[in-house]
PDB file of C-alpha atoms in Angstrom:
ATOM      1  CA  UNK A   1      48.473 -32.459 -19.485  1.00  0.00           C
ATOM      2  CA  UNK A   2      50.685 -32.995 -22.583  1.00  0.00           C
ATOM      3  CA  UNK A   3      53.348 -30.328 -23.162  1.00  0.00           C
ATOM      4  CA  UNK A   4      51.492 -28.997 -26.199  1.00  0.00           C
ATOM      5  CA  UNK A   5      48.495 -28.221 -23.957  1.00  0.00           C
ATOM      6  CA  UNK A   6      50.466 -26.762 -21.040  1.00  0.00           C
ATOM      7  CA  UNK A   7      48.862 -23.642 -19.607  1.00  0.00           C
ATOM      8  CA  UNK A   8      45.394 -24.441 -20.924  1.00  0.00           C
ATOM      9  CA  UNK A   9      42.748 -23.570 -18.282  1.00  0.00           C
ATOM     10  CA  UNK A  10      41.198 -26.455 -16.393  1.00  0.00           C
ATOM     11  CA  UNK A  11      37.989 -27.113 -14.503  1.00  0.00           C
ATOM     12  CA  UNK A  12      38.371 -29.450 -11.537  1.00  0.00           C
ATOM     13  CA  UNK A  13      35.273 -31.412 -10.512  1.00  0.00           C
ATOM     14  CA  UNK A  14      35.517 -32.164  -6.783  1.00  0.00           C
ATOM     15  CA  UNK A  15      32.764 -34.446  -5.521  1.00  0.00           C
ATOM     16  CA  UNK A  16      31.957 -34.238  -1.814  1.00  0.00           C
ATOM     17  CA  UNK A  17      32.910 -37.132   0.407  1.00  0.00           C
ATOM     18  CA  UNK A  18      30.698 -40.027   1.356  1.00  0.00           C
ATOM     19  CA  UNK A  19      27.462 -39.551   3.330  1.00  0.00           C
ATOM     20  CA  UNK A  20      25.199 -42.265   4.725  1.00  0.00           C
ATOM     21  CA  UNK A  21      22.860 -41.887   1.763  1.00  0.00           C
ATOM     22  CA  UNK A  22      25.573 -41.872  -0.903  1.00  0.00           C
ATOM     23  CA  UNK A  23      26.902 -45.053   0.697  1.00  0.00           C
ATOM     24  CA  UNK A  24      23.498 -46.747   0.505  1.00  0.00           C
ATOM     25  CA  UNK A  25      22.600 -45.366  -2.946  1.00  0.00           C
ATOM     26  CA  UNK A  26      19.766 -43.089  -1.826  1.00  0.00           C
ATOM     27  CA  UNK A  27      19.151 -40.001  -3.930  1.00  0.00           C
ATOM     28  CA  UNK A  28      20.284 -36.971  -1.930  1.00  0.00           C
ATOM     29  CA  UNK A  29      19.309 -33.564  -3.244  1.00  0.00           C
ATOM     30  CA  UNK A  30      18.193 -30.932  -0.738  1.00  0.00           C
ATOM     31  CA  UNK A  31      18.574 -33.089   2.392  1.00  0.00           C
ATOM     32  CA  UNK A  32      21.462 -31.874   4.538  1.00  0.00           C
ATOM     33  CA  UNK A  33      23.631 -34.827   5.529  1.00  0.00           C
ATOM     34  CA  UNK A  34      27.063 -34.708   7.141  1.00  0.00           C
ATOM     35  CA  UNK A  35      30.049 -36.563   5.746  1.00  0.00           C
ATOM     36  CA  UNK A  36      30.705 -39.947   7.289  1.00  0.00           C
ATOM     37  CA  UNK A  37      34.042 -40.603   8.988  1.00  0.00           C
ATOM     38  CA  UNK A  38      35.069 -42.408   5.813  1.00  0.00           C
ATOM     39  CA  UNK A  39      33.858 -39.445   3.734  1.00  0.00           C
ATOM     40  CA  UNK A  40      36.095 -37.080   5.665  1.00  0.00           C
ATOM     41  CA  UNK A  41      39.073 -39.374   5.085  1.00  0.00           C
ATOM     42  CA  UNK A  42      38.287 -39.613   1.367  1.00  0.00           C
ATOM     43  CA  UNK A  43      38.494 -35.841   0.980  1.00  0.00           C
ATOM     44  CA  UNK A  44      41.585 -35.506   3.159  1.00  0.00           C
ATOM     45  CA  UNK A  45      43.343 -38.204   1.130  1.00  0.00           C
ATOM     46  CA  UNK A  46      42.590 -36.686  -2.268  1.00  0.00           C
ATOM     47  CA  UNK A  47      43.381 -33.207  -0.969  1.00  0.00           C
ATOM     48  CA  UNK A  48      46.732 -34.300   0.439  1.00  0.00           C
ATOM     49  CA  UNK A  49      47.788 -35.737  -2.906  1.00  0.00           C
ATOM     50  CA  UNK A  50      46.241 -33.257  -5.328  1.00  0.00           C
ATOM     51  CA  UNK A  51      45.738 -29.883  -3.587  1.00  0.00           C
ATOM     52  CA  UNK A  52      48.481 -27.444  -2.620  1.00  0.00           C
ATOM     53  CA  UNK A  53      51.557 -25.617  -3.838  1.00  0.00           C
ATOM     54  CA  UNK A  54      53.216 -27.474  -6.716  1.00  0.00           C
ATOM     55  CA  UNK A  55      50.396 -30.016  -6.926  1.00  0.00           C
ATOM     56  CA  UNK A  56      47.690 -30.579  -9.508  1.00  0.00           C
ATOM     57  CA  UNK A  57      45.310 -28.055  -7.903  1.00  0.00           C
ATOM     58  CA  UNK A  58      47.762 -25.317  -7.011  1.00  0.00           C
ATOM     59  CA  UNK A  59      46.035 -22.320  -5.353  1.00  0.00           C
ATOM     60  CA  UNK A  60      48.259 -19.890  -7.274  1.00  0.00           C
ATOM     61  CA  UNK A  61      46.693 -21.128 -10.520  1.00  0.00           C
ATOM     62  CA  UNK A  62      43.093 -20.950  -9.292  1.00  0.00           C
ATOM     63  CA  UNK A  63      40.888 -18.104 -10.481  1.00  0.00           C
ATOM     64  CA  UNK A  64      37.571 -19.203  -8.964  1.00  0.00           C
ATOM     65  CA  UNK A  65      36.138 -21.807  -6.618  1.00  0.00           C
ATOM     66  CA  UNK A  66      32.400 -22.431  -6.940  1.00  0.00           C
ATOM     67  CA  UNK A  67      30.748 -24.413  -4.124  1.00  0.00           C
ATOM     68  CA  UNK A  68      27.300 -25.978  -3.907  1.00  0.00           C
ATOM     69  CA  UNK A  69      25.078 -24.547  -1.146  1.00  0.00           C
ATOM     70  CA  UNK A  70      24.768 -27.951   0.537  1.00  0.00           C
ATOM     71  CA  UNK A  71      26.741 -28.368   3.756  1.00  0.00           C
ATOM     72  CA  UNK A  72      28.434 -31.573   2.587  1.00  0.00           C
ATOM     73  CA  UNK A  73      30.027 -29.620  -0.286  1.00  0.00           C
ATOM     74  CA  UNK A  74      31.129 -26.719   1.923  1.00  0.00           C
ATOM     75  CA  UNK A  75      32.703 -29.189   4.349  1.00  0.00           C
ATOM     76  CA  UNK A  76      34.551 -30.848   1.473  1.00  0.00           C
ATOM     77  CA  UNK A  77      36.061 -27.500   0.448  1.00  0.00           C
ATOM     78  CA  UNK A  78      37.115 -26.845   4.041  1.00  0.00           C
ATOM     79  CA  UNK A  79      38.844 -30.234   4.225  1.00  0.00           C
ATOM     80  CA  UNK A  80      40.484 -30.147   0.798  1.00  0.00           C
ATOM     81  CA  UNK A  81      42.223 -26.777   1.242  1.00  0.00           C
ATOM     82  CA  UNK A  82      44.176 -25.937   4.370  1.00  0.00           C
ATOM     83  CA  UNK A  83      43.286 -22.847   6.414  1.00  0.00           C
ATOM     84  CA  UNK A  84      45.949 -20.626   4.837  1.00  0.00           C
ATOM     85  CA  UNK A  85      44.872 -21.598   1.302  1.00  0.00           C
ATOM     86  CA  UNK A  86      41.215 -20.980   2.141  1.00  0.00           C
ATOM     87  CA  UNK A  87      42.004 -17.571   3.618  1.00  0.00           C
ATOM     88  CA  UNK A  88      44.023 -16.469   0.592  1.00  0.00           C
ATOM     89  CA  UNK A  89      41.336 -17.612  -1.857  1.00  0.00           C
ATOM     90  CA  UNK A  90      38.539 -15.971   0.123  1.00  0.00           C
ATOM     91  CA  UNK A  91      40.412 -12.700   0.682  1.00  0.00           C
ATOM     92  CA  UNK A  92      40.998 -12.524  -3.075  1.00  0.00           C
ATOM     93  CA  UNK A  93      37.244 -12.926  -3.650  1.00  0.00           C
ATOM     94  CA  UNK A  94      37.731 -16.199  -5.484  1.00  0.00           C
ATOM     95  CA  UNK A  95      35.310 -18.386  -3.486  1.00  0.00           C
ATOM     96  CA  UNK A  96      31.561 -18.258  -3.945  1.00  0.00           C
ATOM     97  CA  UNK A  97      28.540 -20.420  -3.194  1.00  0.00           C
ATOM     98  CA  UNK A  98      26.114 -20.893  -6.059  1.00  0.00           C
ATOM     99  CA  UNK A  99      22.738 -22.611  -6.430  1.00  0.00           C
ATOM    100  CA  UNK A 100      23.812 -23.547  -9.942  1.00  0.00           C
ATOM    101  CA  UNK A 101      25.893 -26.324  -8.367  1.00  0.00           C
ATOM    102  CA  UNK A 102      23.166 -27.658  -6.079  1.00  0.00           C
ATOM    103  CA  UNK A 103      22.479 -31.335  -6.618  1.00  0.00           C
ATOM    104  CA  UNK A 104      19.631 -32.279  -8.944  1.00  0.00           C
ATOM    105  CA  UNK A 105      16.326 -31.584  -7.176  1.00  0.00           C
ATOM    106  CA  UNK A 106      14.880 -35.085  -6.917  1.00  0.00           C
ATOM    107  CA  UNK A 107      11.452 -33.947  -5.733  1.00  0.00           C
ATOM    108  CA  UNK A 108       9.315 -36.979  -4.845  1.00  0.00           C
ATOM    109  CA  UNK A 109      12.352 -39.237  -5.236  1.00  0.00           C
ATOM    110  CA  UNK A 110      14.400 -37.669  -2.428  1.00  0.00           C
ATOM    111  CA  UNK A 111      15.858 -40.382  -0.190  1.00  0.00           C
ATOM    112  CA  UNK A 112      14.761 -43.260  -2.424  1.00  0.00           C
ATOM    113  CA  UNK A 113      16.734 -45.996  -4.174  1.00  0.00           C
ATOM    114  CA  UNK A 114      16.529 -46.432  -7.945  1.00  0.00           C
ATOM    115  CA  UNK A 115      14.383 -49.553  -7.614  1.00  0.00           C
ATOM    116  CA  UNK A 116      11.991 -47.672  -5.318  1.00  0.00           C
ATOM    117  CA  UNK A 117      11.734 -44.782  -7.777  1.00  0.00           C
ATOM    118  CA  UNK A 118      10.927 -47.122 -10.634  1.00  0.00           C
ATOM    119  CA  UNK A 119       8.274 -48.892  -8.546  1.00  0.00           C
ATOM    120  CA  UNK A 120       6.732 -45.528  -7.622  1.00  0.00           C
ATOM    121  CA  UNK A 121       6.634 -44.420 -11.235  1.00  0.00           C
ATOM    122  CA  UNK A 122       5.020 -47.703 -12.239  1.00  0.00           C
ATOM    123  CA  UNK A 123       2.300 -47.023  -9.653  1.00  0.00           C
ATOM    124  CA  UNK A 124       1.838 -43.625 -11.310  1.00  0.00           C
ATOM    125  CA  UNK A 125       1.377 -45.211 -14.721  1.00  0.00           C
ATOM    126  CA  UNK A 126       4.725 -44.059 -16.071  1.00  0.00           C
ATOM    127  CA  UNK A 127       7.526 -45.778 -18.003  1.00  0.00           C
ATOM    128  CA  UNK A 128       5.480 -48.401 -19.806  1.00  0.00           C
ATOM    129  CA  UNK A 129       8.011 -48.790 -22.598  1.00  0.00           C
ATOM    130  CA  UNK A 130      11.350 -48.477 -20.766  1.00  0.00           C
ATOM    131  CA  UNK A 131      12.760 -48.050 -17.246  1.00  0.00           C
ATOM    132  CA  UNK A 132      13.066 -44.587 -15.702  1.00  0.00           C
ATOM    133  CA  UNK A 133      16.196 -42.661 -16.688  1.00  0.00           C
ATOM    134  CA  UNK A 134      16.855 -39.416 -14.817  1.00  0.00           C
ATOM    135  CA  UNK A 135      18.814 -38.003 -17.756  1.00  0.00           C
ATOM    136  CA  UNK A 136      15.759 -38.246 -20.013  1.00  0.00           C
ATOM    137  CA  UNK A 137      12.823 -38.168 -17.592  1.00  0.00           C
ATOM    138  CA  UNK A 138      13.811 -35.952 -14.670  1.00  0.00           C
ATOM    139  CA  UNK A 139      11.995 -36.186 -11.355  1.00  0.00           C
ATOM    140  CA  UNK A 140       8.342 -35.863 -10.364  1.00  0.00           C
ATOM    141  CA  UNK A 141       7.981 -32.747  -8.240  1.00  0.00           C
ATOM    142  CA  UNK A 142      11.633 -31.946  -8.853  1.00  0.00           C
ATOM    143  CA  UNK A 143      13.795 -30.819 -11.743  1.00  0.00           C
ATOM    144  CA  UNK A 144      13.601 -31.747 -15.387  1.00  0.00           C
ATOM    145  CA  UNK A 145      16.716 -32.293 -17.512  1.00  0.00           C
ATOM    146  CA  UNK A 146      15.995 -28.953 -19.221  1.00  0.00           C
ATOM    147  CA  UNK A 147      15.977 -27.092 -15.892  1.00  0.00           C
ATOM    148  CA  UNK A 148      19.278 -28.614 -14.785  1.00  0.00           C
ATOM    149  CA  UNK A 149      20.735 -27.860 -18.218  1.00  0.00           C
ATOM    150  CA  UNK A 150      19.770 -24.182 -17.948  1.00  0.00           C
ATOM    151  CA  UNK A 151      21.554 -23.577 -14.659  1.00  0.00           C
ATOM    152  CA  UNK A 152      24.644 -25.538 -15.666  1.00  0.00           C
ATOM    153  CA  UNK A 153      24.875 -23.709 -18.986  1.00  0.00           C
ATOM    154  CA  UNK A 154      24.762 -20.391 -17.126  1.00  0.00           C
ATOM    155  CA  UNK A 155      27.790 -21.405 -15.074  1.00  0.00           C
ATOM    156  CA  UNK A 156      29.640 -22.733 -18.125  1.00  0.00           C
ATOM    157  CA  UNK A 157      29.077 -19.423 -19.878  1.00  0.00           C
ATOM    158  CA  UNK A 158      30.631 -17.601 -16.911  1.00  0.00           C
ATOM    159  CA  UNK A 159      33.604 -19.966 -16.823  1.00  0.00           C
ATOM    160  CA  UNK A 160      34.207 -19.697 -20.570  1.00  0.00           C
ATOM    161  CA  UNK A 161      34.230 -15.892 -20.282  1.00  0.00           C
ATOM    162  CA  UNK A 162      36.950 -16.238 -17.635  1.00  0.00           C
ATOM    163  CA  UNK A 163      38.954 -18.643 -19.793  1.00  0.00           C
ATOM    164  CA  UNK A 164      38.673 -16.607 -22.993  1.00  0.00           C
ATOM    165  CA  UNK A 165      41.940 -14.791 -23.488  1.00  0.00           C
ATOM    166  CA  UNK A 166      43.808 -17.059 -21.080  1.00  0.00           C
ATOM    167  CA  UNK A 167      44.137 -20.163 -23.223  1.00  0.00           C
ATOM    168  CA  UNK A 168      47.937 -20.195 -23.032  1.00  0.00           C
ATOM    169  CA  UNK A 169      48.251 -19.500 -19.317  1.00  0.00           C
ATOM    170  CA  UNK A 170      48.360 -15.718 -19.574  1.00  0.00           C
ATOM    171  CA  UNK A 171      46.681 -15.442 -16.147  1.00  0.00           C
ATOM    172  CA  UNK A 172      45.683 -17.913 -13.431  1.00  0.00           C
ATOM    173  CA  UNK A 173      42.391 -19.328 -14.693  1.00  0.00           C
ATOM    174  CA  UNK A 174      41.810 -22.783 -13.223  1.00  0.00           C
ATOM    175  CA  UNK A 175      38.314 -23.250 -11.786  1.00  0.00           C
ATOM    176  CA  UNK A 176      37.252 -25.624  -9.005  1.00  0.00           C
ATOM    177  CA  UNK A 177      33.681 -26.902  -8.667  1.00  0.00           C
ATOM    178  CA  UNK A 178      32.818 -28.550  -5.337  1.00  0.00           C
ATOM    179  CA  UNK A 179      29.515 -30.325  -5.732  1.00  0.00           C
ATOM    180  CA  UNK A 180      27.662 -33.619  -6.194  1.00  0.00           C
ATOM    181  CA  UNK A 181      27.680 -36.848  -8.175  1.00  0.00           C
ATOM    182  CA  UNK A 182      24.753 -36.288 -10.542  1.00  0.00           C
ATOM    183  CA  UNK A 183      25.346 -32.566 -10.921  1.00  0.00           C
ATOM    184  CA  UNK A 184      29.036 -32.890 -11.814  1.00  0.00           C
ATOM    185  CA  UNK A 185      28.325 -35.621 -14.350  1.00  0.00           C
ATOM    186  CA  UNK A 186      25.587 -33.435 -15.820  1.00  0.00           C
ATOM    187  CA  UNK A 187      28.099 -30.575 -15.952  1.00  0.00           C
ATOM    188  CA  UNK A 188      30.504 -32.802 -17.885  1.00  0.00           C
ATOM    189  CA  UNK A 189      27.863 -33.590 -20.506  1.00  0.00           C
ATOM    190  CA  UNK A 190      27.063 -29.929 -21.000  1.00  0.00           C
ATOM    191  CA  UNK A 191      30.760 -28.931 -21.030  1.00  0.00           C
ATOM    192  CA  UNK A 192      31.217 -31.310 -23.969  1.00  0.00           C
ATOM    193  CA  UNK A 193      28.075 -29.998 -25.666  1.00  0.00           C
ATOM    194  CA  UNK A 194      25.974 -33.133 -25.217  1.00  0.00           C
ATOM    195  CA  UNK A 195      22.278 -33.101 -24.274  1.00  0.00           C
ATOM    196  CA  UNK A 196      21.395 -34.590 -20.895  1.00  0.00           C
ATOM    197  CA  UNK A 197      19.992 -37.762 -22.445  1.00  0.00           C
ATOM    198  CA  UNK A 198      23.181 -38.449 -24.435  1.00  0.00           C
ATOM    199  CA  UNK A 199      24.297 -41.986 -23.423  1.00  0.00           C
ATOM    200  CA  UNK A 200      27.625 -41.116 -21.819  1.00  0.00           C
ATOM    201  CA  UNK A 201      28.272 -43.384 -18.840  1.00  0.00           C
ATOM    202  CA  UNK A 202      30.444 -41.734 -16.195  1.00  0.00           C
ATOM    203  CA  UNK A 203      31.690 -42.594 -12.723  1.00  0.00           C
ATOM    204  CA  UNK A 204      32.844 -40.150 -10.035  1.00  0.00           C
ATOM    205  CA  UNK A 205      33.511 -41.587  -6.601  1.00  0.00           C
ATOM    206  CA  UNK A 206      32.901 -39.623  -3.384  1.00  0.00           C
ATOM    207  CA  UNK A 207      35.895 -37.422  -2.625  1.00  0.00           C
ATOM    208  CA  UNK A 208      37.237 -37.863  -6.167  1.00  0.00           C
ATOM    209  CA  UNK A 209      38.446 -35.172  -8.582  1.00  0.00           C
ATOM    210  CA  UNK A 210      37.744 -35.053 -12.320  1.00  0.00           C
ATOM    211  CA  UNK A 211      39.375 -32.724 -14.844  1.00  0.00           C
ATOM    212  CA  UNK A 212      37.928 -30.844 -17.830  1.00  0.00           C
ATOM    213  CA  UNK A 213      39.843 -28.578 -20.176  1.00  0.00           C
ATOM    214  CA  UNK A 214      40.249 -27.782 -23.893  1.00  0.00           C
ATOM    215  CA  UNK A 215      42.140 -29.240 -26.832  1.00  0.00           C
ATOM    216  CA  UNK A 216      44.649 -27.229 -28.863  1.00  0.00           C
ATOM    217  CA  UNK A 217      44.318 -24.171 -26.585  1.00  0.00           C
ATOM    218  CA  UNK A 218      40.955 -23.561 -28.249  1.00  0.00           C
ATOM    219  CA  UNK A 219      37.914 -22.251 -26.378  1.00  0.00           C
ATOM    220  CA  UNK A 220      35.843 -23.967 -29.068  1.00  0.00           C
ATOM    221  CA  UNK A 221      37.258 -27.429 -28.312  1.00  0.00           C
ATOM    222  CA  UNK A 222      36.168 -28.351 -24.765  1.00  0.00           C
ATOM    223  CA  UNK A 223      37.400 -31.760 -23.653  1.00  0.00           C
ATOM    224  CA  UNK A 224      37.791 -34.038 -20.668  1.00  0.00           C
ATOM    225  CA  UNK A 225      41.034 -35.650 -19.586  1.00  0.00           C
ATOM    226  CA  UNK A 226      40.842 -39.438 -19.562  1.00  0.00           C
ATOM    227  CA  UNK A 227      44.275 -39.606 -17.966  1.00  0.00           C
ATOM    228  CA  UNK A 228      46.533 -37.014 -16.388  1.00  0.00           C
ATOM    229  CA  UNK A 229      50.276 -36.630 -15.911  1.00  0.00           C
ATOM    230  CA  UNK A 230      50.876 -35.157 -12.468  1.00  0.00           C
ATOM    231  CA  UNK A 231      53.383 -32.381 -11.716  1.00  0.00           C
ATOM    232  CA  UNK A 232      56.898 -33.544 -10.928  1.00  0.00           C
ATOM    233  CA  UNK A 233      57.614 -33.123  -7.214  1.00  0.00           C
ATOM    234  CA  UNK A 234      60.905 -31.442  -6.432  1.00  0.00           C
TER     235      UNK A 234
END
């Protein structure tokens, strides 16, 4: 972060590692899938570089860790932080599981590919004018964009209350979200104040970490970091 923004609270978006369905492109909401061997290595690699004392995600700067209720997210947290770091965070009451970070409920589209979803919707007489877009249309038997927005906004409100008064690093106030591809991209849209159907194309690879913060130390100027200068290693 530039020197002028040093101390500004951050929100780290930690996507879980690869599963068989994320590898094949199948929509994975409530289905419990384990990380693949490659998924485990993805999280270990990012954690080794970015998590720990003196690194980007330094436990001493973390105020809260919110984890999705899905096992693949919990496993990612367990891999990213070593046992001592996990124990310290948990003993301080900083780690919690929340349904607000569960992946989008895909309903009838669970386990399907995009092309299969669009074919199904065509059979149902939907999308005559344009192809299905989850950000605008939601999921049959699952969640609508408005429902996902409501639960994300609730979490953002809680995070902003934590950050208020700590915009210059007065207290440790970094937040870590361990969750899923669609959900974390949806969170980014809402963090920036955009509606779900706003055309903001985003990519977040399995095991990757994104960063949100604020401009000018202002709670009213939420932003995302396109690039990041990492801490100097002694």
